[in-house]
């Protein structure tokens, strides 16, 4: 890795990111509950935000240590994701197959156990079971597996941004080949929508945004609040427009939507600095952000409970949201928190070796 290359990565905690994380997950929940306005909105946020946060973290490590400790990175990701994930898989399997009597066909259990639900959906179509939504998480996990190696190679080339842009272009080009049927796939739309090879640009857009903040510090983005509001709603409109244009959406659109998601993210971050939005950086949003991962995991079960308890859609949605929060809180306290301490302990020991 080129040790002469330095990046001015901010050490301060960027504001508003907890709200972005919560909104990304809740947009997905609203979409799966039947709110068409939010269909396809949460995923670009979740993927771009993941790319941004991971890259921001790795750039800090590169600045300090001039390298990336890939074994530690993978161990941390495993301890962060796997315990809650496998607990949910067991719960979903029992609920689907034992209680509801729906069989998991086409080796779905194998795909779920190996974090490849995205390729199950790509091969067999997007199912309606308790684990179909895990394609997004599978895509991110596969990205976490290969991205540190990609970033190390990019830095060795001394032009990391150019390398990442090249991979964005390759992903777009690959999607276009599949969509135009130059390359034949039986389920071309499910493959384009779910597979890592056709969605990696959405994550890399977030990565490029993290690199941008090393060149143009966050504090240098300065506009009046009304301007940030205008930009945010314009970008949000662009997201909705893109998903309604299939020829665009399934070719260039994913990269475009990821870019708009990053713009909305920046707008939320800047607006969160205003006194009238101080709640954005308060304990309520911070605590919701802590349980956003299990909220994502358990939302099909939570929504199912809510709509089972009430035939009224809005009341069912309210009960479903409460159920999701309860399940997510239990998962965080009982499953995730102990492993969080284990992760911190491993990192502290590693720092003194």
CSV table of N, CA, C and O in Angstrom, one decimal, residues 201-322:
chain,number,residue,atom,x,y,z
A,201,UNK,N,-22.2,-1.6,-7.4
A,201,UNK,CA,-22.0,-0.2,-7.6
A,201,UNK,C,-22.8,0.7,-6.6
A,201,UNK,O,-22.3,1.8,-6.2
A,202,UNK,N,-23.9,0.2,-6.1
A,202,UNK,CA,-24.7,0.9,-5.1
A,202,UNK,C,-23.9,1.0,-3.8
A,202,UNK,O,-23.9,2.1,-3.2
A,203,UNK,N,-23.1,0.0,-3.5
A,203,UNK,CA,-22.2,0.1,-2.3
A,203,UNK,C,-21.0,1.0,-2.6
A,203,UNK,O,-20.6,1.7,-1.7
A,204,UNK,N,-20.5,0.8,-3.8
A,204,UNK,CA,-19.3,1.6,-4.1
A,204,UNK,C,-19.5,3.1,-4.2
A,204,UNK,O,-18.6,3.9,-4.0
A,205,UNK,N,-20.8,3.5,-4.5
A,205,UNK,CA,-21.1,4.9,-4.6
A,205,UNK,C,-21.0,5.5,-3.2
A,205,UNK,O,-20.4,6.6,-3.0
A,206,UNK,N,-21.4,4.7,-2.1
A,206,UNK,CA,-21.1,5.1,-0.8
A,206,UNK,C,-19.7,5.2,-0.4
A,206,UNK,O,-19.2,6.1,0.3
A,207,UNK,N,-18.9,4.3,-1.0
A,207,UNK,CA,-17.4,4.3,-0.7
A,207,UNK,C,-16.8,5.5,-1.3
A,207,UNK,O,-16.0,6.2,-0.7
A,208,UNK,N,-17.2,5.9,-2.5
A,208,UNK,CA,-16.7,7.1,-3.2
A,208,UNK,C,-17.1,8.3,-2.4
A,208,UNK,O,-16.3,9.3,-2.4
A,209,UNK,N,-18.3,8.3,-1.8
A,209,UNK,CA,-18.7,9.5,-1.0
A,209,UNK,C,-17.7,9.7,0.2
A,209,UNK,O,-17.4,10.8,0.6
A,210,UNK,N,-17.3,8.5,0.8
A,210,UNK,CA,-16.4,8.6,1.9
A,210,UNK,C,-15.0,9.2,1.4
A,210,UNK,O,-14.4,10.0,2.1
A,211,UNK,N,-14.6,8.8,0.2
A,211,UNK,CA,-13.3,9.3,-0.3
A,211,UNK,C,-13.5,10.8,-0.6
A,211,UNK,O,-12.6,11.6,-0.4
A,212,UNK,N,-14.7,11.2,-1.0
A,212,UNK,CA,-15.0,12.7,-1.3
A,212,UNK,C,-14.8,13.5,-0.1
A,212,UNK,O,-14.2,14.6,-0.1
A,213,UNK,N,-15.2,13.0,1.1
A,213,UNK,CA,-15.1,13.7,2.3
A,213,UNK,C,-13.7,13.8,2.8
A,213,UNK,O,-13.4,14.6,3.7
A,214,UNK,N,-12.8,13.0,2.2
A,214,UNK,CA,-11.3,13.2,2.6
A,214,UNK,C,-10.7,14.3,1.8
A,214,UNK,O,-9.7,14.9,2.1
A,215,UNK,N,-11.4,14.7,0.7
A,215,UNK,CA,-10.9,15.8,-0.2
A,215,UNK,C,-11.6,17.1,0.1
A,215,UNK,O,-11.0,18.1,0.1
A,216,UNK,N,-12.9,17.0,0.4
A,216,UNK,CA,-13.7,18.1,0.7
A,216,UNK,C,-14.4,17.9,2.0
A,216,UNK,O,-15.4,17.2,2.1
A,217,UNK,N,-13.8,18.4,3.1
A,217,UNK,CA,-14.3,18.1,4.4
A,217,UNK,C,-15.8,18.4,4.6
A,217,UNK,O,-16.3,19.3,4.0
A,218,UNK,N,-16.4,17.6,5.5
A,218,UNK,CA,-17.9,17.7,5.7
A,218,UNK,C,-18.2,19.2,6.0
A,218,UNK,O,-19.3,19.7,5.6
A,219,UNK,N,-17.4,19.8,6.9
A,219,UNK,CA,-17.8,21.2,7.3
A,219,UNK,C,-17.8,22.2,6.2
A,219,UNK,O,-18.4,23.3,6.3
A,220,UNK,N,-17.1,21.9,5.1
A,220,UNK,CA,-17.0,22.8,4.0
A,220,UNK,C,-18.3,22.9,3.2
A,220,UNK,O,-18.5,23.8,2.3
A,221,UNK,N,-19.2,21.9,3.4
A,221,UNK,CA,-20.5,21.9,2.7
A,221,UNK,C,-21.4,22.9,3.4
A,221,UNK,O,-21.9,22.5,4.5
A,222,UNK,N,-21.7,24.0,2.9
A,222,UNK,CA,-22.4,25.0,3.6
A,222,UNK,C,-23.5,25.6,2.7
A,222,UNK,O,-23.2,26.2,1.7
A,223,UNK,N,-24.7,25.5,3.1
A,223,UNK,CA,-25.9,26.1,2.4
A,223,UNK,C,-26.9,26.4,3.5
A,223,UNK,O,-26.9,25.8,4.6
A,224,UNK,N,-27.8,27.4,3.2
A,224,UNK,CA,-28.9,27.6,4.1
A,224,UNK,C,-29.8,26.4,4.3
A,224,UNK,O,-29.9,25.6,3.4
A,225,UNK,N,-30.5,26.3,5.4
A,225,UNK,CA,-31.3,25.1,5.7
A,225,UNK,C,-32.4,24.9,4.6
A,225,UNK,O,-32.7,23.7,4.2
A,226,UNK,N,-33.0,26.0,4.1
A,226,UNK,CA,-34.0,25.8,3.1
A,226,UNK,C,-33.4,25.2,1.8
A,226,UNK,O,-34.1,24.5,1.1
A,227,UNK,N,-32.2,25.5,1.5
A,227,UNK,CA,-31.5,24.9,0.4
A,227,UNK,C,-31.3,23.4,0.5
A,227,UNK,O,-31.6,22.6,-0.4
A,228,UNK,N,-30.9,23.0,1.7
A,228,UNK,CA,-30.7,21.6,2.0
A,228,UNK,C,-32.1,20.8,1.9
A,228,UNK,O,-32.2,19.7,1.3
A,229,UNK,N,-33.1,21.5,2.4
A,229,UNK,CA,-34.5,20.9,2.2
A,229,UNK,C,-34.9,20.7,0.8
A,229,UNK,O,-35.4,19.7,0.4
A,230,UNK,N,-34.6,21.8,0.0
A,230,UNK,CA,-35.0,21.7,-1.4
A,230,UNK,C,-34.2,20.6,-2.1
A,230,UNK,O,-34.8,19.8,-2.9
A,231,UNK,N,-32.9,20.5,-1.9
A,231,UNK,CA,-32.1,19.5,-2.5
A,231,UNK,C,-32.5,18.1,-2.1
A,231,UNK,O,-32.6,17.2,-2.9
A,232,UNK,N,-32.9,18.0,-0.8
A,232,UNK,CA,-33.3,16.7,-0.3
A,232,UNK,C,-34.6,16.2,-1.0
A,232,UNK,O,-34.7,15.0,-1.4
A,233,UNK,N,-35.6,17.1,-1.1
A,233,UNK,CA,-36.9,16.7,-1.7
A,233,UNK,C,-36.7,16.5,-3.2
A,233,UNK,O,-37.4,15.6,-3.8
A,234,UNK,N,-35.8,17.2,-3.8
A,234,UNK,CA,-35.5,17.0,-5.3
A,234,UNK,C,-34.9,15.7,-5.5
A,234,UNK,O,-35.3,14.9,-6.4
A,235,UNK,N,-33.9,15.3,-4.6
A,235,UNK,CA,-33.3,14.0,-4.7
A,235,UNK,C,-34.3,12.9,-4.5
A,235,UNK,O,-34.2,11.8,-5.1
A,236,UNK,N,-35.1,13.1,-3.5
A,236,UNK,CA,-36.1,12.1,-3.2
A,236,UNK,C,-37.1,11.9,-4.3
A,236,UNK,O,-37.5,10.7,-4.6
A,237,UNK,N,-37.5,13.0,-5.0
A,237,UNK,CA,-38.3,12.9,-6.2
A,237,UNK,C,-37.6,12.1,-7.3
A,237,UNK,O,-38.2,11.3,-8.0
A,238,UNK,N,-36.3,12.4,-7.4
A,238,UNK,CA,-35.5,11.6,-8.4
A,238,UNK,C,-35.4,10.2,-8.2
A,238,UNK,O,-35.5,9.3,-9.1
A,239,UNK,N,-35.4,9.8,-6.9
A,239,UNK,CA,-35.4,8.3,-6.5
A,239,UNK,C,-36.7,7.7,-7.0
A,239,UNK,O,-36.7,6.6,-7.5
A,240,UNK,N,-37.8,8.3,-6.7
A,240,UNK,CA,-39.1,7.8,-7.1
A,240,UNK,C,-39.3,7.7,-8.6
A,240,UNK,O,-39.8,6.8,-9.1
A,241,UNK,N,-38.7,8.7,-9.3
A,241,UNK,CA,-38.8,8.8,-10.7
A,241,UNK,C,-38.0,7.6,-11.3
A,241,UNK,O,-38.5,7.0,-12.3
A,242,UNK,N,-36.8,7.4,-10.8
A,242,UNK,CA,-35.9,6.4,-11.4
A,242,UNK,C,-36.5,5.0,-11.3
A,242,UNK,O,-36.5,4.3,-12.3
A,243,UNK,N,-37.1,4.7,-10.2
A,243,UNK,CA,-37.7,3.3,-10.1
A,243,UNK,C,-38.9,3.1,-10.9
A,243,UNK,O,-39.3,2.0,-11.2
A,244,UNK,N,-39.5,4.2,-11.5
A,244,UNK,CA,-40.7,4.1,-12.3
A,244,UNK,C,-40.3,3.9,-13.8
A,244,UNK,O,-41.2,3.8,-14.7
A,245,UNK,N,-39.0,4.0,-14.1
A,245,UNK,CA,-38.5,3.9,-15.5
A,245,UNK,C,-37.6,2.6,-15.6
A,245,UNK,O,-36.4,2.7,-15.4
A,246,UNK,N,-38.2,1.5,-15.9
A,246,UNK,CA,-37.5,0.2,-15.8
A,246,UNK,C,-36.2,0.1,-16.7
A,246,UNK,O,-35.2,-0.4,-16.2
A,247,UNK,N,-36.3,0.7,-17.9
A,247,UNK,CA,-35.1,0.6,-18.8
A,247,UNK,C,-33.9,1.4,-18.1
A,247,UNK,O,-32.7,1.0,-18.3
A,248,UNK,N,-34.2,2.4,-17.4
A,248,UNK,CA,-33.2,3.2,-16.7
A,248,UNK,C,-32.8,2.6,-15.4
A,248,UNK,O,-31.7,2.4,-15.0
A,249,UNK,N,-33.9,2.2,-14.6
A,249,UNK,CA,-33.7,1.7,-13.3
A,249,UNK,C,-32.8,0.4,-13.3
A,249,UNK,O,-31.9,0.3,-12.4
A,250,UNK,N,-33.0,-0.5,-14.2
A,250,UNK,CA,-32.2,-1.8,-14.2
A,250,UNK,C,-30.9,-1.7,-15.0
A,250,UNK,O,-30.3,-2.7,-15.1
A,251,UNK,N,-30.6,-0.5,-15.4
A,251,UNK,CA,-29.3,-0.4,-16.1
A,251,UNK,C,-28.4,0.6,-15.4
A,251,UNK,O,-27.6,0.2,-14.5
A,252,UNK,N,-28.6,1.9,-15.6
A,252,UNK,CA,-27.8,2.9,-14.9
A,252,UNK,C,-28.4,3.3,-13.6
A,252,UNK,O,-27.7,3.8,-12.7
A,253,UNK,N,-29.7,3.0,-13.4
A,253,UNK,CA,-30.5,3.5,-12.3
A,253,UNK,C,-29.9,3.2,-10.9
A,253,UNK,O,-30.0,4.1,-10.0
A,254,UNK,N,-29.4,2.0,-10.7
A,254,UNK,CA,-28.9,1.7,-9.3
A,254,UNK,C,-27.8,2.6,-8.9
A,254,UNK,O,-27.8,3.1,-7.7
A,255,UNK,N,-26.9,3.0,-9.8
A,255,UNK,CA,-25.8,3.9,-9.4
A,255,UNK,C,-26.4,5.3,-9.2
A,255,UNK,O,-25.9,6.0,-8.3
A,256,UNK,N,-27.3,5.7,-10.1
A,256,UNK,CA,-28.0,7.0,-9.9
A,256,UNK,C,-28.7,7.1,-8.6
A,256,UNK,O,-28.6,8.1,-7.9
A,257,UNK,N,-29.5,6.1,-8.3
A,257,UNK,CA,-30.2,6.1,-7.0
A,257,UNK,C,-29.3,6.1,-5.8
A,257,UNK,O,-29.6,6.7,-4.8
A,258,UNK,N,-28.2,5.3,-5.9
A,258,UNK,CA,-27.2,5.4,-4.8
A,258,UNK,C,-26.7,6.8,-4.6
A,258,UNK,O,-26.5,7.2,-3.5
A,259,UNK,N,-26.4,7.5,-5.7
A,259,UNK,CA,-25.9,8.8,-5.6
A,259,UNK,C,-26.9,9.8,-5.0
A,259,UNK,O,-26.6,10.6,-4.2
A,260,UNK,N,-28.2,9.6,-5.4
A,260,UNK,CA,-29.2,10.4,-4.8
A,260,UNK,C,-29.4,10.1,-3.3
A,260,UNK,O,-29.6,11.0,-2.5
A,261,UNK,N,-29.3,8.9,-3.0
A,261,UNK,CA,-29.4,8.5,-1.5
A,261,UNK,C,-28.2,9.2,-0.7
A,261,UNK,O,-28.5,9.6,0.4
A,262,UNK,N,-27.0,9.2,-1.3
A,262,UNK,CA,-25.9,9.9,-0.6
A,262,UNK,C,-26.2,11.4,-0.5
A,262,UNK,O,-25.9,12.0,0.6
A,263,UNK,N,-26.8,12.0,-1.5
A,263,UNK,CA,-27.2,13.4,-1.4
A,263,UNK,C,-28.2,13.6,-0.3
A,263,UNK,O,-28.1,14.6,0.4
A,264,UNK,N,-29.2,12.8,-0.3
A,264,UNK,CA,-30.2,12.9,0.8
A,264,UNK,C,-29.6,12.7,2.1
A,264,UNK,O,-29.9,13.4,3.1
A,265,UNK,N,-28.6,11.8,2.2
A,265,UNK,CA,-27.9,11.5,3.5
A,265,UNK,C,-27.2,12.8,3.9
A,265,UNK,O,-27.2,13.2,5.1
A,266,UNK,N,-26.5,13.4,3.0
A,266,UNK,CA,-25.8,14.7,3.3
A,266,UNK,C,-26.7,15.8,3.8
A,266,UNK,O,-26.4,16.5,4.7
A,267,UNK,N,-27.9,15.9,3.1
A,267,UNK,CA,-28.9,16.9,3.5
A,267,UNK,C,-29.4,16.6,4.9
A,267,UNK,O,-29.5,17.6,5.7
A,268,UNK,N,-29.6,15.4,5.2
A,268,UNK,CA,-30.1,15.1,6.6
A,268,UNK,C,-29.0,15.4,7.6
A,268,UNK,O,-29.3,15.9,8.7
A,269,UNK,N,-27.8,15.1,7.3
A,269,UNK,CA,-26.7,15.4,8.2
A,269,UNK,C,-26.6,16.9,8.4
A,269,UNK,O,-26.4,17.3,9.6
A,270,UNK,N,-26.7,17.7,7.4
A,270,UNK,CA,-26.5,19.1,7.5
A,270,UNK,C,-27.7,19.7,8.3
A,270,UNK,O,-27.6,20.6,9.1
A,271,UNK,N,-28.9,19.2,7.9
A,271,UNK,CA,-30.1,19.7,8.6
A,271,UNK,C,-30.1,19.3,10.1
A,271,UNK,O,-30.7,20.1,10.9
A,272,UNK,N,-29.5,18.2,10.4
A,272,UNK,CA,-29.5,17.7,11.8
A,272,UNK,C,-28.7,18.7,12.7
A,272,UNK,O,-28.8,18.6,14.0
A,273,UNK,N,-27.9,19.6,12.1
A,273,UNK,CA,-27.1,20.5,12.9
A,273,UNK,C,-28.0,21.7,13.4
A,273,UNK,O,-27.6,22.4,14.3
A,274,UNK,N,-29.2,21.9,12.8
A,274,UNK,CA,-30.1,22.9,13.2
A,274,UNK,C,-30.7,22.7,14.6
A,274,UNK,O,-30.9,21.5,15.0
A,275,UNK,N,-30.8,23.7,15.4
A,275,UNK,CA,-31.3,23.5,16.8
A,275,UNK,C,-32.7,22.9,16.8
A,275,UNK,O,-33.0,22.1,17.7
A,276,UNK,N,-33.6,23.2,15.8
A,276,UNK,CA,-34.9,22.7,15.8
A,276,UNK,C,-35.0,21.2,15.4
A,276,UNK,O,-36.0,20.6,15.5
A,277,UNK,N,-33.8,20.7,15.0
A,277,UNK,CA,-33.8,19.3,14.8
A,277,UNK,C,-32.8,18.5,15.7
A,277,UNK,O,-32.2,17.5,15.3
A,278,UNK,N,-32.6,19.1,16.9
A,278,UNK,CA,-31.6,18.5,17.8
A,278,UNK,C,-31.9,17.1,18.2
A,278,UNK,O,-31.1,16.3,18.5
A,279,UNK,N,-33.2,16.8,18.1
A,279,UNK,CA,-33.7,15.4,18.5
A,279,UNK,C,-33.0,14.3,17.6
A,279,UNK,O,-32.9,13.2,18.0
A,280,UNK,N,-32.6,14.8,16.4
A,280,UNK,CA,-32.0,13.8,15.4
A,280,UNK,C,-30.7,13.2,16.0
A,280,UNK,O,-30.4,12.0,15.7
A,281,UNK,N,-30.0,14.0,16.8
A,281,UNK,CA,-28.8,13.5,17.4
A,281,UNK,C,-28.9,13.1,18.9
A,281,UNK,O,-28.0,13.0,19.6
A,282,UNK,N,-30.2,13.0,19.3
A,282,UNK,CA,-30.5,12.7,20.7
A,282,UNK,C,-30.6,11.2,21.0
A,282,UNK,O,-30.4,10.4,20.1
A,283,UNK,N,-30.9,10.9,22.2
A,283,UNK,CA,-30.9,9.5,22.7
A,283,UNK,C,-31.9,8.6,21.9
A,283,UNK,O,-31.7,7.4,21.7
A,284,UNK,N,-33.1,9.2,21.6
A,284,UNK,CA,-34.2,8.4,21.0
A,284,UNK,C,-33.7,7.8,19.7
A,284,UNK,O,-33.8,6.6,19.4
A,285,UNK,N,-33.1,8.7,18.8
A,285,UNK,CA,-32.7,8.2,17.5
A,285,UNK,C,-31.5,7.3,17.6
A,285,UNK,O,-31.3,6.3,16.9
A,286,UNK,N,-30.6,7.7,18.6
A,286,UNK,CA,-29.4,6.8,18.8
A,286,UNK,C,-29.8,5.4,19.2
A,286,UNK,O,-29.2,4.4,18.8
A,287,UNK,N,-30.7,5.3,20.1
A,287,UNK,CA,-31.2,4.0,20.6
A,287,UNK,C,-31.9,3.2,19.5
A,287,UNK,O,-31.7,2.0,19.4
A,288,UNK,N,-32.7,3.9,18.7
A,288,UNK,CA,-33.3,3.3,17.5
A,288,UNK,C,-32.3,2.8,16.6
A,288,UNK,O,-32.4,1.7,16.0
A,289,UNK,N,-31.2,3.6,16.4
A,289,UNK,CA,-30.1,3.1,15.4
A,289,UNK,C,-29.4,1.9,16.0
A,289,UNK,O,-29.0,1.0,15.2
A,290,UNK,N,-29.3,1.8,17.3
A,290,UNK,CA,-28.7,0.6,17.9
A,290,UNK,C,-29.4,-0.7,17.5
A,290,UNK,O,-28.8,-1.8,17.4
A,291,UNK,N,-30.8,-0.6,17.5
A,291,UNK,CA,-31.6,-1.8,17.2
A,291,UNK,C,-32.0,-1.8,15.7
A,291,UNK,O,-32.9,-2.6,15.4
A,292,UNK,N,-31.5,-1.0,14.9
A,292,UNK,CA,-31.9,-1.0,13.5
A,292,UNK,C,-31.6,-2.3,12.7
A,292,UNK,O,-32.4,-2.7,11.9
A,293,UNK,N,-30.5,-2.9,13.1
A,293,UNK,CA,-30.2,-4.2,12.5
A,293,UNK,C,-31.2,-5.3,12.8
A,293,UNK,O,-31.8,-5.9,11.9
A,294,UNK,N,-31.5,-5.5,14.1
A,294,UNK,CA,-32.6,-6.5,14.4
A,294,UNK,C,-34.0,-6.1,13.9
A,294,UNK,O,-34.8,-6.9,13.7
A,295,UNK,N,-34.2,-4.8,13.8
A,295,UNK,CA,-35.5,-4.3,13.3
A,295,UNK,C,-35.6,-4.8,11.8
A,295,UNK,O,-36.6,-5.3,11.4
A,296,UNK,N,-34.5,-4.7,11.1
A,296,UNK,CA,-34.5,-5.2,9.7
A,296,UNK,C,-34.7,-6.7,9.7
A,296,UNK,O,-35.5,-7.2,8.9
A,297,UNK,N,-34.0,-7.4,10.6
A,297,UNK,CA,-34.1,-8.9,10.6
A,297,UNK,C,-35.6,-9.3,10.9
A,297,UNK,O,-36.2,-10.1,10.2
A,298,UNK,N,-36.2,-8.8,11.9
A,298,UNK,CA,-37.4,-9.3,12.4
A,298,UNK,C,-38.7,-8.6,11.9
A,298,UNK,O,-39.8,-9.0,12.3
A,299,UNK,N,-38.5,-7.7,11.0
A,299,UNK,CA,-39.7,-6.9,10.6
A,299,UNK,C,-40.8,-7.8,9.9
A,299,UNK,O,-42.0,-7.5,10.1
A,300,UNK,N,-40.4,-8.8,9.1
A,300,UNK,CA,-41.5,-9.6,8.6
A,300,UNK,C,-42.4,-10.3,9.7
A,300,UNK,O,-43.6,-10.4,9.6
A,301,UNK,N,-41.7,-10.7,10.8
A,301,UNK,CA,-42.5,-11.4,11.9
A,301,UNK,C,-43.3,-10.3,12.6
A,301,UNK,O,-44.4,-10.5,12.9
A,302,UNK,N,-42.7,-9.2,12.9
A,302,UNK,CA,-43.4,-8.1,13.6
A,302,UNK,C,-44.6,-7.6,12.8
A,302,UNK,O,-45.7,-7.4,13.4
A,303,UNK,N,-44.4,-7.4,11.5
A,303,UNK,CA,-45.6,-7.0,10.7
A,303,UNK,C,-46.6,-8.0,10.7
A,303,UNK,O,-47.8,-7.7,10.7
A,304,UNK,N,-46.2,-9.3,10.6
A,304,UNK,CA,-47.2,-10.4,10.6
A,304,UNK,C,-48.0,-10.4,11.9
A,304,UNK,O,-49.2,-10.6,11.8
A,305,UNK,N,-47.4,-10.1,13.0
A,305,UNK,CA,-48.1,-10.1,14.3
A,305,UNK,C,-49.1,-8.9,14.3
A,305,UNK,O,-50.3,-9.1,14.7
A,306,UNK,N,-48.6,-7.7,13.8
A,306,UNK,CA,-49.5,-6.6,13.8
A,306,UNK,C,-50.7,-6.7,13.0
A,306,UNK,O,-51.8,-6.4,13.4
A,307,UNK,N,-50.6,-7.3,11.7
A,307,UNK,CA,-51.7,-7.4,10.8
A,307,UNK,C,-52.6,-8.6,11.2
A,307,UNK,O,-53.7,-8.7,10.9
A,308,UNK,N,-52.0,-9.5,12.0
A,308,UNK,CA,-52.8,-10.6,12.6
A,308,UNK,C,-53.7,-10.1,13.7
A,308,UNK,O,-54.9,-10.6,13.9
A,309,UNK,N,-53.2,-9.2,14.4
A,309,UNK,CA,-54.0,-8.6,15.6
A,309,UNK,C,-55.1,-7.7,15.2
A,309,UNK,O,-56.0,-7.4,15.9
A,310,UNK,N,-54.9,-7.0,14.0
A,310,UNK,CA,-55.9,-6.0,13.6
A,310,UNK,C,-56.2,-6.1,12.1
A,310,UNK,O,-55.2,-6.2,11.3
A,311,UNK,N,-57.4,-6.0,11.7
A,311,UNK,CA,-57.8,-5.9,10.3
A,311,UNK,C,-57.7,-4.5,9.7
A,311,UNK,O,-57.6,-4.3,8.5
A,312,UNK,N,-57.6,-3.5,10.6
A,312,UNK,CA,-57.4,-2.1,10.2
A,312,UNK,C,-56.0,-1.9,9.8
A,312,UNK,O,-55.1,-2.2,10.6
A,313,UNK,N,-55.7,-1.5,8.6
A,313,UNK,CA,-54.4,-1.4,8.1
A,313,UNK,C,-53.5,-0.5,8.9
A,313,UNK,O,-52.4,-0.9,9.3
A,314,UNK,N,-53.9,0.7,9.2
A,314,UNK,CA,-53.1,1.6,10.0
A,314,UNK,C,-52.8,1.2,11.4
A,314,UNK,O,-51.7,1.3,11.9
A,315,UNK,N,-53.9,0.6,12.0
A,315,UNK,CA,-53.7,0.1,13.4
A,315,UNK,C,-52.8,-1.1,13.4
A,315,UNK,O,-52.0,-1.3,14.3
A,316,UNK,N,-53.0,-2.0,12.4
A,316,UNK,CA,-52.1,-3.1,12.2
A,316,UNK,C,-50.7,-2.7,12.0
A,316,UNK,O,-49.8,-3.3,12.5
A,317,UNK,N,-50.5,-1.6,11.2
A,317,UNK,CA,-49.1,-1.1,11.0
A,317,UNK,C,-48.5,-0.6,12.3
A,317,UNK,O,-47.3,-0.9,12.6
A,318,UNK,N,-49.3,0.0,13.1
A,318,UNK,CA,-48.8,0.5,14.4
A,318,UNK,C,-48.5,-0.6,15.3
A,318,UNK,O,-47.4,-0.6,15.9
A,319,UNK,N,-49.3,-1.6,15.4
A,319,UNK,CA,-49.0,-2.8,16.2
A,319,UNK,C,-47.8,-3.5,15.7
A,319,UNK,O,-47.0,-4.1,16.5
A,320,UNK,N,-47.7,-3.6,14.4
A,320,UNK,CA,-46.6,-4.2,13.8
A,320,UNK,C,-45.3,-3.5,14.1
A,320,UNK,O,-44.3,-4.2,14.4
A,321,UNK,N,-45.3,-2.2,14.1
A,321,UNK,CA,-44.1,-1.4,14.4
A,321,UNK,C,-43.7,-1.7,15.9
A,321,UNK,O,-42.5,-1.8,16.2
A,322,UNK,N,-44.7,-1.7,16.8
A,322,UNK,CA,-44.4,-1.9,18.2
A,322,UNK,C,-43.8,-3.3,18.4
A,322,UNK,O,-42.8,-3.5,19.1
